[in-house]
Amino acid sequence: MTVTDTAPAPAPQRPGRSAGRSAYAWLRRTDTGSSTFSVLVTAVLLVVLFGAGTVRYENFGYPQVALNLLVDNAHLIVLAVGMTFVILTGGIDLSSGAVVALSTVVAASLLEKGWAAPLVIALVLAIGTLLGWAMGAAVHHLQLQPFIVTLAGMFLARGLCFVISEPSIPIRDDLFTGLAQNVVELPGNTYLTYAVVIALVVVAVAAFVLHRTRFGRTVYAIGGNEQSAGLMGLAVGRTKVAVYAISGFCSALGGLLFSLYILSGWSLHAIGMELDAIAAVVIGGTLLTGGSGLVLGSLLGVLVLGTIQSLISFDGGLSSWWTKITIGLLLLVFVVVQRVTTRRRR
Amino acid sequence: MPETPTTPRARRMVDLSSPVVWAAAALLALLLFNAVVNPGFFAVRIQDGHLFGSPVDVLKNAAPTLLIAVGMTLVIATRGIDLSVGAVLAISGAVSFTIIDGSSDPSSPATAAIAIGTALAVGLVLGVWNGFLVSVVGIQPIIATLVLMTAGRGLAMLVTDGQIITAESPAFTWLGRGYVLGLPAQVVLTLLVLLVVAALTRRTALGTLIEAVGTNPEAARLAGVRSRSITWTVYVFVAFTAAVAGLMTNANVSAADANRAGLFIELDAILAVVIGGTSLAGGRYSLTGTVLGALILQALTTTTLTMGVPDEYVRLFKAVVIIAVFLLQAPRIRAALGRRRRGARGVTSPDVPPTDAAADDVRPLTPAQAANSPTTAMPDAAPSPTDQGVLR
């Protein structure tokens, strides 16, 4: 509209008015539909939310409060990473919460029977991966909808939970309690749990796989347009199945981290956790139609959810259900903004 | 050939590739199984002029799910989905019970009328909201309704202040545990809604319009169908059914629990629709199938419980049966089944009607050909609710 549209980032001559102008110009030039931009928005939101908490509540600014966001949500981070893979291909995985519950129950019941912890961990991860692989195979080879397949997977996983054990089983294994109670000391009298370290490693590995491997590019290509990907000769079938297997693996790993967090196995653990994971992925800027998004965004999305939860618990006057309402509203804002920006891009 | 009249009903009797037939067979098998294993299952007795017995239980317990599933069928037919029905159900129950609980005269009909009216109005508003997001803003249905699914339970808790609200009102007692002509009131209400929907969509063009929107919204709009209004309306309607179901389920226990009421009912409703053979890809729907689907789900639960299967195994059993039904409906598996049947008849070309078709099959023309050439059969196939099995 004005000259500033094309001017290459003009130096602010008259501060105040032209700062707004140049910000506008920058917005005009920037591709607001790009995933980098979405992640940036999420990062700004996280900083704003956390800043608001620091201003409002006097103890909110402690470094450990920020680190606790990671400590309390390590399992959700892993879950969201798996979900990101699936959503990037345009699918969805409703089974992850149930697989978390199944993992805690299997781990707790086997440990109670005296199995060796490493064996239990391996078995749990294998079960999750196998379940995910089976769902992926059903999605691809039987041409069933991901929504329905993973819904069935969710019922199956919860059903298995109840068969294994209905009451909650405490975990008393040395390795598990050791991992749960020992922490990584950080400077400034702060700490992180080992679960957080594992979760961050998962994020790093996922980012590497998505951006630096052929498999990762195929994932994005399938989300962009499955038919084109197939016509280009990419391994669509293998990748789709693998994506669900990855999500299953992440759900099982998330389940193990969750069992470290609460040291028990119960068939009613993690009800609705898949929704939190999906919400985190969406807030992190990944398009639900697939093809666009970053794992880093999902990590930030989880942290945003965690910040909302801490804000509400710090307030004390707000009841817990405000968490759900706020997350719903946030989800709404992000979905609408996504819709508007992608429409503009076309 | 063409002069032999075949109604959709006649075709349904024999069309083995129709999912409705499979659903009916599954329900029949379940009932037969019950008849053999537990002869008392079908014993219906009349007490105080009301019917009692396992079949009545199945009907009554299936009623809220079926009611929502009817609304869900229409939503799915437009290629949509509504995940928020459980939350709407909880909000409807919370609103109505809070009003009764807070009124000075809880048992008066006026209070009940206000409570019911407000709950239904709130349900409609929530439906308008979902419909707005989907049809006007253009958000994917699964996400648009996920917003309300997440926030809705929080809203319901906000209404009840996190408490479980108990209240007694004659109108609600009737709604939850009352009888009409010997049948539970819930069953009668659900049947009423079902009949109205069936009449409105199958005796007018509305059903075809909904299917047109589901097949291709843009093409439907260009052909003069008001895609946006139709999409919006089905979301309002499903929220309405959820609100009514909320009144029913909460009245049944005379309490509103914002946390637990209608938990997972959206999944049950979607399952009922899918088991009934309505594809999530939209464009075709079968109300008969939905009824069968809802009954199968409930009969499965009742069967496992009356068989004395340990409680822990009920969920696993249900999951396995559901997976089996899905696998049977998978396009590839059904295509394989269809191929075998066609192969046996030796039909090779869609242009040459099978000579012996009339002999071994009541259908003379369309379905057999449709099965042979899905691409050409699509436009001229009758919009029968059960045909989609052949076409997909």
XYZ file of C-alpha atoms in Angstrom:
738
model
C 0.000 0.000 0.000
C 2.750 2.460 0.941
C 6.393 2.642 0.129
C 7.268 0.786 3.279
C 5.838 -2.340 1.687
C 8.872 -2.836 -0.452
C 11.431 -0.825 1.467
C 14.047 -3.186 2.873
C 13.551 -2.883 6.645
C 13.783 0.904 6.999
C 15.750 2.204 9.910
C 13.388 3.883 12.366
C 13.671 7.595 11.590
C 10.810 8.791 13.728
C 10.588 6.385 16.638
C 7.095 5.552 17.793
C 5.083 5.780 14.621
C 7.565 4.195 12.307
C 8.282 1.372 14.732
C 4.693 0.270 14.260
C 5.061 0.847 10.530
C 8.151 -1.253 10.204
C 6.608 -3.989 12.317
C 3.673 -3.968 9.943
C 5.986 -3.999 6.976
C 7.876 -6.899 8.462
C 4.631 -8.781 8.934
C 3.685 -8.084 5.334
C 6.944 -9.455 4.099
C 7.035 -12.464 6.377
C 5.248 -15.620 5.397
C 2.847 -15.849 8.333
C 1.775 -19.303 7.202
C 5.260 -20.743 7.598
C 5.946 -23.146 10.433
C 8.883 -21.074 11.684
C 6.541 -18.152 12.167
C 3.975 -20.305 14.026
C 6.669 -21.580 16.372
C 7.806 -18.016 16.933
C 4.257 -17.043 17.890
C 4.116 -19.934 20.361
C 7.475 -18.919 21.826
C 6.269 -15.323 22.275
C 3.080 -16.600 23.897
C 5.132 -18.739 26.279
C 7.319 -15.791 27.253
C 4.301 -13.508 27.704
C 2.441 -16.055 29.843
C 5.486 -16.734 31.969
C 6.273 -13.030 32.251
C 2.723 -12.340 33.363
C 3.112 -15.000 36.059
C 6.399 -13.480 37.241
C 4.805 -10.055 37.537
C 1.656 -11.298 39.198
C 2.972 -13.908 41.680
C 6.142 -13.211 43.596
C 7.563 -16.726 43.630
C 6.820 -17.445 39.989
C 10.127 -16.019 38.803
C 12.315 -18.662 40.457
C 14.305 -20.653 37.880
C 13.054 -23.889 39.387
C 9.456 -22.936 38.520
C 10.479 -22.765 34.881
C 12.374 -26.050 35.130
C 9.388 -27.660 36.814
C 7.451 -27.067 33.618
C 9.780 -29.651 32.085
C 9.821 -31.908 35.148
C 6.022 -32.098 35.386
C 5.466 -32.557 31.668
C 8.340 -34.775 30.499
C 5.940 -37.587 29.569
C 3.672 -35.207 27.663
C 6.636 -33.873 25.681
C 7.472 -37.379 24.475
C 3.836 -38.028 23.666
C 3.577 -34.778 21.718
C 6.680 -35.669 19.712
C 5.102 -38.951 18.604
C 1.846 -37.175 17.859
C 3.716 -34.599 15.758
C 4.983 -37.337 13.436
C 1.476 -38.692 12.930
C -0.163 -35.293 12.494
C 2.534 -34.231 10.009
C 1.359 -37.042 7.723
C -2.214 -35.812 8.116
C -3.241 -38.599 10.510
C -4.137 -38.629 14.172
C -3.422 -40.991 17.065
C -6.161 -41.220 19.673
C -4.605 -44.253 21.339
C -1.615 -42.561 22.976
C -3.267 -41.862 26.350
C -4.454 -45.462 26.585
C -1.008 -46.754 25.601
C 0.480 -44.644 28.409
C -1.898 -46.312 30.862
C -1.105 -49.753 29.408
C 2.622 -49.086 29.757
C 2.315 -48.080 33.404
C 0.174 -51.135 34.171
C 2.444 -53.594 32.333
C 5.549 -52.116 33.927
C 4.101 -52.049 37.436
C 2.656 -55.563 37.292
C 5.808 -57.157 35.843
C 8.053 -55.353 38.337
C 5.791 -56.566 41.112
C 6.370 -60.121 39.879
C 10.076 -59.550 40.198
C 11.104 -59.124 36.558
C 14.353 -57.282 35.915
C 13.757 -53.607 35.229
C 15.708 -53.389 31.913
C 13.739 -56.345 30.571
C 10.474 -54.692 31.601
C 11.460 -51.440 29.924
C 12.355 -53.236 26.706
C 9.112 -55.205 26.749
C 6.965 -52.121 27.360
C 8.630 -50.254 24.499
C 8.191 -53.283 22.247
C 4.487 -53.548 23.079
C 3.890 -49.870 22.324
C 5.797 -50.026 19.053
C 4.021 -53.204 18.002
C 0.601 -51.736 18.746
C 1.488 -48.590 16.813
C 2.816 -50.653 13.919
C -0.392 -52.704 13.810
C -2.492 -49.547 13.737
C -0.310 -48.067 11.007
C -0.660 -51.261 8.981
C -4.442 -51.098 9.358
C -4.447 -47.453 8.276
C -2.323 -48.056 5.231
C -3.064 -51.573 4.026
C -6.739 -51.750 4.936
C -7.431 -48.127 3.992
C -9.247 -47.470 7.254
C -9.472 -43.989 8.718
C -6.712 -43.161 11.236
C -9.346 -41.763 13.562
C -11.247 -45.054 13.695
C -8.209 -47.327 13.789
C -6.581 -45.504 16.676
C -9.940 -45.293 18.435
C -10.101 -49.084 18.282
C -6.480 -49.164 19.471
C -7.460 -46.988 22.399
C -10.255 -49.387 23.383
C -7.926 -52.349 23.006
C -5.185 -50.791 25.125
C -7.595 -49.777 27.889
C -9.223 -53.184 27.740
C -5.841 -54.885 28.179
C -5.129 -52.591 31.143
C -8.232 -53.812 32.935
C -7.414 -57.440 32.211
C -3.903 -57.090 33.626
C -4.925 -55.262 36.752
C -7.839 -53.134 37.783
C -6.504 -51.654 41.040
C -3.514 -49.359 41.087
C -0.134 -51.115 41.582
C 2.693 -49.267 43.311
C 6.180 -49.438 41.762
C 8.928 -50.240 44.260
C 11.679 -51.389 41.912
C 15.099 -49.977 42.765
C 15.963 -48.824 39.271
C 12.620 -47.057 38.807
C 12.575 -45.382 42.219
C 16.235 -44.484 41.799
C 15.568 -42.843 38.428
C 12.546 -41.093 39.861
C 14.152 -39.734 42.993
C 17.663 -38.868 41.844
C 17.970 -35.594 40.013
C 20.448 -33.847 37.782
C 21.819 -30.957 39.831
C 22.127 -27.720 37.920
C 23.888 -24.512 38.976
C 21.826 -22.105 41.054
C 20.399 -24.756 43.329
C 18.093 -26.073 40.620
C 17.576 -29.536 39.246
C 16.072 -31.597 36.444
C 14.897 -35.184 36.579
C 16.304 -37.902 34.366
C 12.908 -38.080 32.674
C 13.418 -34.534 31.402
C 16.819 -35.454 29.986
C 15.263 -38.408 28.166
C 12.425 -36.228 26.861
C 14.819 -33.578 25.541
C 16.915 -36.266 23.847
C 13.757 -37.546 22.188
C 12.959 -34.041 20.940
C 16.479 -33.663 19.543
C 16.420 -37.049 17.833
C 12.975 -36.340 16.370
C 14.098 -32.960 15.029
C 17.145 -34.608 13.451
C 15.078 -37.372 11.882
C 12.482 -34.964 10.496
C 14.912 -32.491 8.990
C 18.030 -34.428 8.162
C 16.862 -37.784 6.890
C 15.047 -39.066 3.842
C 12.416 -40.545 6.115
C 11.674 -37.121 7.620
C 11.266 -35.513 4.220
C 8.894 -38.293 3.191
C 6.815 -37.581 6.311
C 6.391 -33.946 5.254
C 5.759 -34.951 1.651
C 2.957 -37.322 2.642
C 1.334 -34.596 4.706
C 1.608 -32.155 1.840
C 0.014 -34.451 -0.684
C -0.011 -38.204 -0.289
C -0.751 -38.894 -3.940
C 2.045 -36.669 -5.188
C 4.411 -38.297 -2.716
C 3.428 -41.700 -4.076
C 3.833 -40.575 -7.668
C 7.259 -39.180 -6.850
C 8.256 -42.686 -5.884
C 8.540 -42.068 -2.155
C 7.924 -44.982 0.175
C 4.483 -43.770 1.276
C 3.244 -47.042 2.729
C 6.359 -47.868 4.701
C 6.584 -44.327 6.062
C 2.944 -44.170 7.113
C 3.204 -47.444 9.004
C 6.482 -46.317 10.572
C 4.965 -43.030 11.725
C 2.329 -44.853 13.762
C 4.964 -47.219 15.117
C 6.986 -44.176 16.210
C 3.929 -42.710 17.894
C 3.332 -46.050 19.647
C 6.956 -46.136 20.767
C 6.732 -42.554 22.050
C 3.493 -43.339 23.877
C 5.135 -46.325 25.568
C 8.201 -44.269 26.466
C 5.910 -41.501 27.699
C 4.154 -44.149 29.773
C 7.453 -45.229 31.327
C 8.311 -41.604 32.140
C 4.829 -41.145 33.557
C 5.295 -44.207 35.766
C 8.554 -42.675 36.983
C 6.633 -39.501 37.732
C 3.915 -41.121 39.856
C 5.508 -44.520 40.630
C 2.385 -46.557 40.080
C 0.524 -48.399 37.352
C -3.207 -47.908 36.996
C -5.640 -48.597 34.174
C -7.290 -45.211 34.618
C -4.068 -43.217 34.351
C -3.755 -40.661 31.569
C -7.410 -40.396 30.597
C -7.648 -37.664 27.987
C -3.873 -37.277 27.760
C -4.081 -37.775 24.000
C -6.145 -34.593 23.837
C -3.467 -32.685 25.736
C -0.881 -34.005 23.312
C -2.973 -33.010 20.293
C -3.618 -29.574 21.821
C 0.110 -29.096 22.439
C 0.922 -30.021 18.848
C -1.705 -27.625 17.484
C -0.630 -24.796 19.782
C 2.914 -25.531 18.651
C 1.911 -24.513 15.157
C 1.618 -27.862 13.386
C -1.160 -27.943 10.805
C -3.694 -30.681 11.442
C -4.028 -31.222 7.728
C -0.380 -32.262 7.778
C 2.721 -31.222 5.935
C 3.736 -28.259 8.033
C 5.079 -27.984 11.570
C 8.121 -28.385 13.779
C 8.870 -30.687 16.707
C 10.239 -27.686 18.582
C 6.773 -26.140 18.340
C 5.249 -29.169 20.047
C 7.791 -28.841 22.877
C 6.828 -25.181 23.279
C 3.151 -26.139 23.072
C 3.572 -28.530 26.013
C 5.368 -25.796 27.963
C 2.517 -23.359 27.252
C 0.010 -25.886 28.623
C 2.293 -26.404 31.641
C 2.565 -22.654 32.238
C -1.215 -22.286 32.215
C -1.452 -25.075 34.759
C 1.182 -23.455 37.017
C -0.471 -20.056 36.705
C -3.765 -21.514 37.835
C -2.230 -23.452 40.706
C -0.219 -20.394 41.805
C -3.332 -18.279 41.852
C -5.070 -20.586 44.306
C -8.335 -18.716 43.901
C -9.037 -20.241 40.504
C -10.462 -23.726 40.397
C -8.767 -26.472 38.456
C -11.417 -26.500 35.747
C -10.200 -23.137 34.526
C -7.240 -25.066 33.106
C -9.520 -26.897 30.689
C -11.396 -23.761 29.713
C -8.189 -21.801 29.093
C -6.640 -24.603 27.052
C -9.839 -24.825 25.020
C -9.807 -21.075 24.376
C -6.139 -21.135 23.453
C -6.761 -24.025 21.086
C -9.572 -22.044 19.507
C -7.422 -18.949 18.999
C -4.641 -20.980 17.429
C -6.924 -22.941 15.156
C -8.667 -19.810 13.929
C -5.355 -17.982 13.394
C -3.978 -21.024 11.540
C -7.034 -21.048 9.355
C -6.737 -17.334 8.570
C -3.001 -17.421 7.832
C -3.175 -20.493 5.623
C -6.095 -19.001 3.747
C -4.072 -15.844 3.122
C -1.160 -17.835 1.834
C -3.212 -19.381 -0.942
C -34.212 -56.709 -16.939
C -34.934 -53.134 -15.980
C -38.682 -53.725 -15.887
C -38.312 -55.952 -12.840
C -38.988 -53.542 -10.013
C -36.661 -53.781 -7.070
C -37.101 -51.687 -4.014
C -34.048 -50.834 -1.933
C -35.515 -53.059 0.745
C -35.591 -56.078 -1.531
C -32.021 -55.429 -2.489
C -30.912 -55.062 1.077
C -32.149 -58.553 1.854
C -29.539 -60.082 -0.365
C -26.800 -57.561 -0.754
C -24.041 -59.304 1.152
C -21.554 -56.517 0.662
C -23.783 -54.013 2.436
C -22.440 -53.185 5.889
C -25.965 -52.941 7.254
C -26.431 -56.621 6.487
C -23.247 -57.388 8.389
C -24.372 -55.266 11.304
C -27.738 -57.000 11.356
C -26.011 -60.371 11.182
C -23.738 -59.409 14.070
C -26.681 -58.338 16.197
C -28.575 -61.505 15.297
C -25.563 -63.640 16.162
C -25.246 -61.864 19.482
C -28.910 -62.448 20.285
C -28.765 -66.091 19.156
C -25.715 -66.598 21.296
C -27.640 -65.196 24.220
C -30.626 -67.410 23.485
C -28.405 -70.490 23.644
C -26.133 -69.587 26.525
C -28.652 -67.822 28.675
C -32.247 -68.845 27.909
C -33.539 -66.327 30.437
C -32.173 -63.481 28.353
C -35.341 -62.974 26.343
C -37.726 -63.336 29.282
C -39.723 -60.117 29.333
C -42.236 -59.819 32.105
C -44.863 -57.205 32.791
C -44.916 -55.687 36.220
C -47.191 -52.790 37.194
C -47.931 -52.380 33.484
C -44.250 -51.871 32.663
C -41.999 -54.157 30.691
C -38.935 -55.590 32.380
C -36.164 -57.865 31.161
C -32.813 -57.881 29.424
C -34.095 -56.788 25.995
C -35.820 -53.798 27.584
C -32.614 -53.033 29.475
C -30.651 -53.097 26.249
C -33.106 -50.697 24.635
C -33.146 -48.354 27.578
C -29.396 -48.250 28.096
C -28.820 -47.810 24.384
C -31.258 -44.893 24.174
C -28.948 -41.934 24.992
C -26.142 -43.278 22.798
C -28.584 -43.983 19.980
C -30.110 -40.522 20.261
C -26.725 -38.863 19.898
C -25.724 -41.354 17.209
C -28.715 -40.292 15.111
C -27.458 -36.705 15.169
C -23.904 -37.937 14.626
C -25.020 -39.902 11.546
C -26.123 -36.711 9.838
C -22.922 -34.908 10.827
C -20.787 -37.769 9.532
C -22.864 -37.850 6.345
C -21.667 -34.303 5.638
C -18.086 -35.572 6.040
C -17.867 -34.042 9.507
C -17.593 -35.300 13.062
C -18.575 -33.923 16.438
C -16.311 -34.765 19.364
C -18.000 -32.346 21.733
C -21.257 -34.223 22.350
C -20.052 -35.638 25.672
C -19.212 -32.149 26.883
C -22.540 -30.771 25.646
C -24.292 -33.613 27.459
C -22.474 -32.731 30.685
C -23.263 -29.021 30.312
C -26.936 -29.722 29.625
C -27.179 -31.891 32.750
C -25.249 -29.384 34.838
C -27.418 -26.454 33.747
C -30.729 -28.206 34.320
C -29.805 -29.611 37.729
C -28.325 -26.334 38.918
C -31.593 -24.601 38.047
C -33.715 -27.202 39.852
C -31.380 -27.250 42.817
C -31.398 -23.470 43.089
C -35.128 -22.931 42.737
C -37.445 -22.337 45.669
C -39.895 -24.968 44.484
C -37.873 -27.818 42.960
C -40.820 -30.127 42.363
C -43.092 -27.738 40.464
C -43.625 -28.380 36.744
C -42.730 -24.758 36.010
C -39.231 -25.242 37.440
C -38.794 -28.412 35.423
C -39.953 -26.638 32.285
C -37.493 -23.789 32.840
C -34.681 -26.252 33.560
C -35.381 -28.322 30.470
C -35.903 -25.264 28.298
C -32.650 -23.633 29.421
C -30.641 -26.836 29.028
C -31.934 -27.346 25.493
C -31.315 -23.695 24.634
C -27.743 -23.941 25.907
C -27.316 -27.104 23.818
C -28.575 -25.294 20.728
C -26.226 -22.362 21.347
C -23.271 -24.739 21.633
C -24.373 -26.404 18.405
C -24.586 -23.026 16.682
C -21.050 -22.348 17.892
C -19.683 -25.632 16.503
C -21.566 -25.157 13.259
C -20.242 -21.615 12.937
C -16.642 -22.781 13.350
C -17.069 -25.534 10.796
C -19.267 -23.943 8.143
C -18.357 -20.261 8.309
C -14.808 -20.125 9.628
C -13.993 -23.324 7.776
C -12.076 -25.188 10.466
C -11.729 -28.965 10.176
C -14.678 -30.488 12.080
C -12.499 -32.722 14.253
C -10.554 -29.716 15.533
C -13.440 -27.280 15.730
C -15.315 -29.645 18.021
C -12.141 -30.614 19.893
C -12.158 -27.047 21.247
C -15.527 -27.518 22.904
C -14.638 -31.075 23.923
C -11.675 -29.707 25.883
C -13.317 -26.583 27.268
C -16.826 -28.008 27.650
C -16.217 -30.115 30.744
C -14.535 -27.133 32.327
C -17.635 -25.073 31.550
C -19.873 -27.746 33.059
C -17.762 -27.741 36.228
C -17.976 -23.975 36.262
C -21.781 -24.273 36.278
C -21.866 -26.856 39.058
C -18.919 -25.299 40.887
C -17.187 -28.652 40.743
C -19.859 -30.354 42.834
C -22.061 -33.307 41.993
C -25.527 -31.810 42.112
C -28.396 -34.012 43.186
C -31.979 -32.914 42.773
C -35.398 -34.526 42.555
C -38.126 -33.339 40.252
C -41.131 -35.359 39.101
C -40.584 -34.384 35.492
C -36.981 -35.543 35.628
C -37.866 -38.708 37.471
C -40.257 -39.495 34.633
C -37.632 -38.669 32.028
C -35.096 -40.903 33.702
C -37.154 -43.777 35.026
C -40.684 -43.256 33.703
C -42.680 -45.388 31.296
C -44.903 -44.718 28.310
C -47.221 -47.564 27.309
C -45.032 -50.005 29.208
C -41.820 -48.835 27.507
C -39.179 -46.688 29.202
C -39.728 -42.999 28.456
C -36.150 -42.703 27.176
C -36.768 -45.365 24.546
C -40.008 -43.729 23.419
C -38.389 -40.276 23.154
C -35.456 -41.673 21.200
C -37.771 -43.536 18.825
C -39.742 -40.344 18.317
C -36.637 -38.374 17.366
C -35.499 -41.235 15.133
C -38.835 -41.339 13.308
C -38.885 -37.567 12.830
C -35.344 -37.604 11.448
C -36.101 -40.576 9.204
C -39.225 -38.895 7.864
C -37.533 -35.526 7.370
C -34.451 -36.834 5.626
C -35.759 -39.855 3.764
C -39.227 -38.696 2.770
C -37.993 -35.307 1.587
C -34.939 -34.307 -0.416
C -33.100 -33.254 2.728
C -31.264 -36.571 3.085
C -30.041 -36.426 -0.493
C -28.918 -32.826 0.006
C -26.971 -33.819 3.120
C -25.331 -36.618 1.156
C -24.541 -34.204 -1.654
C -22.772 -31.904 0.789
C -20.825 -34.850 2.156
C -19.818 -36.089 -1.273
C -18.461 -32.743 -2.421
C -19.417 -29.529 -0.607
C -18.187 -27.292 -3.383
C -19.951 -29.190 -6.158
C -23.105 -29.252 -4.057
C -22.929 -25.498 -3.567
C -22.436 -24.922 -7.287
C -25.415 -27.159 -7.964
C -27.562 -24.885 -5.845
C -27.481 -26.729 -2.536
C -27.021 -24.446 0.443
C -23.997 -26.331 1.734
C -23.246 -23.884 4.513
C -26.741 -23.867 6.014
C -27.018 -27.633 5.833
C -23.656 -28.174 7.504
C -24.512 -25.636 10.170
C -27.911 -27.239 10.804
C -26.555 -30.757 11.352
C -24.149 -29.475 14.028
C -26.983 -27.660 15.779
C -29.067 -30.815 15.583
C -26.413 -33.126 17.017
C -25.867 -30.708 19.912
C -29.612 -30.722 20.489
C -29.655 -34.538 20.661
C -26.701 -34.388 23.052
C -28.577 -31.919 25.262
C -31.640 -34.177 25.347
C -29.425 -37.175 26.109
C -27.882 -35.105 28.907
C -31.298 -34.580 30.449
C -31.999 -38.333 30.161
C -28.766 -39.689 31.588
C -28.613 -37.230 34.459
C -32.305 -37.700 35.258
C -31.695 -41.449 35.333
C -29.418 -41.079 38.353
C -31.036 -37.866 39.669
C -27.649 -36.232 39.743
C -25.422 -34.132 37.516
C -21.739 -35.051 37.599
C -19.894 -32.641 35.332
C -16.796 -34.819 35.336
C -18.217 -38.233 34.535
C -21.538 -37.652 32.773
C -21.321 -38.727 29.165
C -17.629 -39.554 29.360
C -16.619 -41.259 26.077
C -20.190 -41.129 24.771
C -18.888 -39.325 21.682
C -16.746 -42.359 20.933
C -19.650 -44.744 21.494
C -21.881 -42.668 19.247
C -19.259 -42.535 16.501
C -18.703 -46.281 16.871
C -22.427 -46.951 16.563
C -22.527 -44.925 13.354
C -19.458 -46.629 11.896
C -20.527 -50.143 12.871
C -23.806 -49.343 11.156
C -21.885 -48.926 7.935
C -21.857 -45.152 7.523
C -18.428 -44.240 6.209
C -16.513 -41.463 7.936
C -15.681 -40.219 4.438
C -19.213 -38.871 4.246
C -21.662 -38.790 1.396
C -23.798 -41.754 2.402
C -25.535 -42.656 5.596
C -27.823 -45.291 7.015
C -30.084 -44.587 9.973
C -31.019 -48.282 10.118
C -27.348 -49.083 10.419
C -26.920 -46.587 13.239
C -29.793 -48.140 15.188
C -28.241 -51.578 14.707
C -24.818 -50.231 15.686
C -26.066 -48.700 18.923
C -27.968 -51.886 19.778
C -24.912 -54.049 19.051
C -22.762 -51.962 21.376
C -25.278 -52.145 24.210
C -26.195 -55.790 23.619
C -22.492 -56.597 23.777
C -22.169 -54.957 27.179
C -25.349 -56.519 28.536
C -24.364 -59.937 27.168
C -20.951 -59.929 28.765
C -22.448 -58.780 32.041
C -25.282 -61.342 32.113
C -22.847 -64.075 31.075
C -20.961 -63.357 34.247
C -17.801 -62.424 32.385
C -15.525 -60.769 34.925
C -15.872 -57.027 34.769
C -12.239 -56.622 33.755
C -12.720 -58.564 30.537
C -15.757 -56.639 29.322
C -13.720 -53.821 27.815
C -11.288 -56.152 26.103
C -14.143 -58.247 24.731
C -15.856 -55.147 23.380
C -12.625 -53.901 21.853
C -12.019 -57.212 20.079
C -15.555 -57.342 18.658
C -15.324 -53.731 17.506
C -12.000 -54.391 15.799
C -13.495 -57.434 14.079
C -16.395 -55.320 12.775
C -14.003 -52.643 11.499
C -11.858 -55.223 9.756
C -14.923 -56.687 8.056
C -15.777 -53.216 6.827
C -12.305 -52.390 5.550
C -12.607 -51.516 1.852
C -9.895 -53.936 0.842
C -11.304 -56.876 2.742
C -14.796 -56.146 1.471
C -13.475 -55.794 -2.043
C -11.889 -59.214 -1.682
C -15.193 -60.658 -0.466
C -17.041 -58.986 -3.331
C -14.559 -60.223 -5.896
C -15.044 -63.788 -4.784
C -18.797 -63.512 -5.095
C -18.587 -61.911 -8.490
C -16.007 -64.426 -9.620
C -18.373 -67.236 -8.750
C -20.993 -65.700 -10.972
C -18.573 -65.263 -13.811
C -19.465 -61.653 -14.579
C -16.819 -59.926 -16.566
C -18.203 -56.754 -18.050
C -20.544 -54.149 -16.619
C -22.216 -53.817 -20.020
C -23.273 -57.424 -20.193
C -25.765 -58.230 -17.469
C -25.145 -61.629 -15.951
C -27.422 -64.138 -17.558
C -28.098 -66.058 -14.399
C -28.226 -63.051 -12.124
C -31.959 -63.185 -11.667
C -31.799 -66.841 -10.823
C -29.304 -66.786 -8.016
C -29.846 -63.228 -6.985
C -32.966 -61.135 -6.636
C -31.168 -58.051 -7.821
C -31.361 -57.958 -11.557
C -29.206 -55.025 -12.473
C -27.726 -52.197 -10.563
C -25.812 -53.583 -7.609
C -24.130 -56.333 -9.550
C -23.031 -53.871 -12.155
C -22.163 -51.339 -9.561
C -19.917 -53.848 -7.900
C -18.237 -54.437 -11.209
C -17.646 -50.849 -12.144
C -17.729 -48.565 -9.157
C -16.786 -45.559 -11.226
C -19.628 -45.709 -13.701
C -22.276 -46.919 -11.276
C -21.950 -44.006 -8.883
C -24.224 -41.444 -10.554
C -27.215 -43.606 -11.389
C -27.337 -45.764 -8.279
C -30.422 -45.118 -6.225
C -29.645 -43.077 -3.121
C -30.528 -45.992 -0.933
C -29.038 -45.771 2.529
C -27.544 -49.173 2.162
C -25.888 -48.948 -1.183
C -22.675 -47.421 -0.058
C -21.266 -50.824 0.710
C -21.202 -51.614 -2.964
C -19.932 -48.293 -4.017
C -17.088 -47.791 -1.655
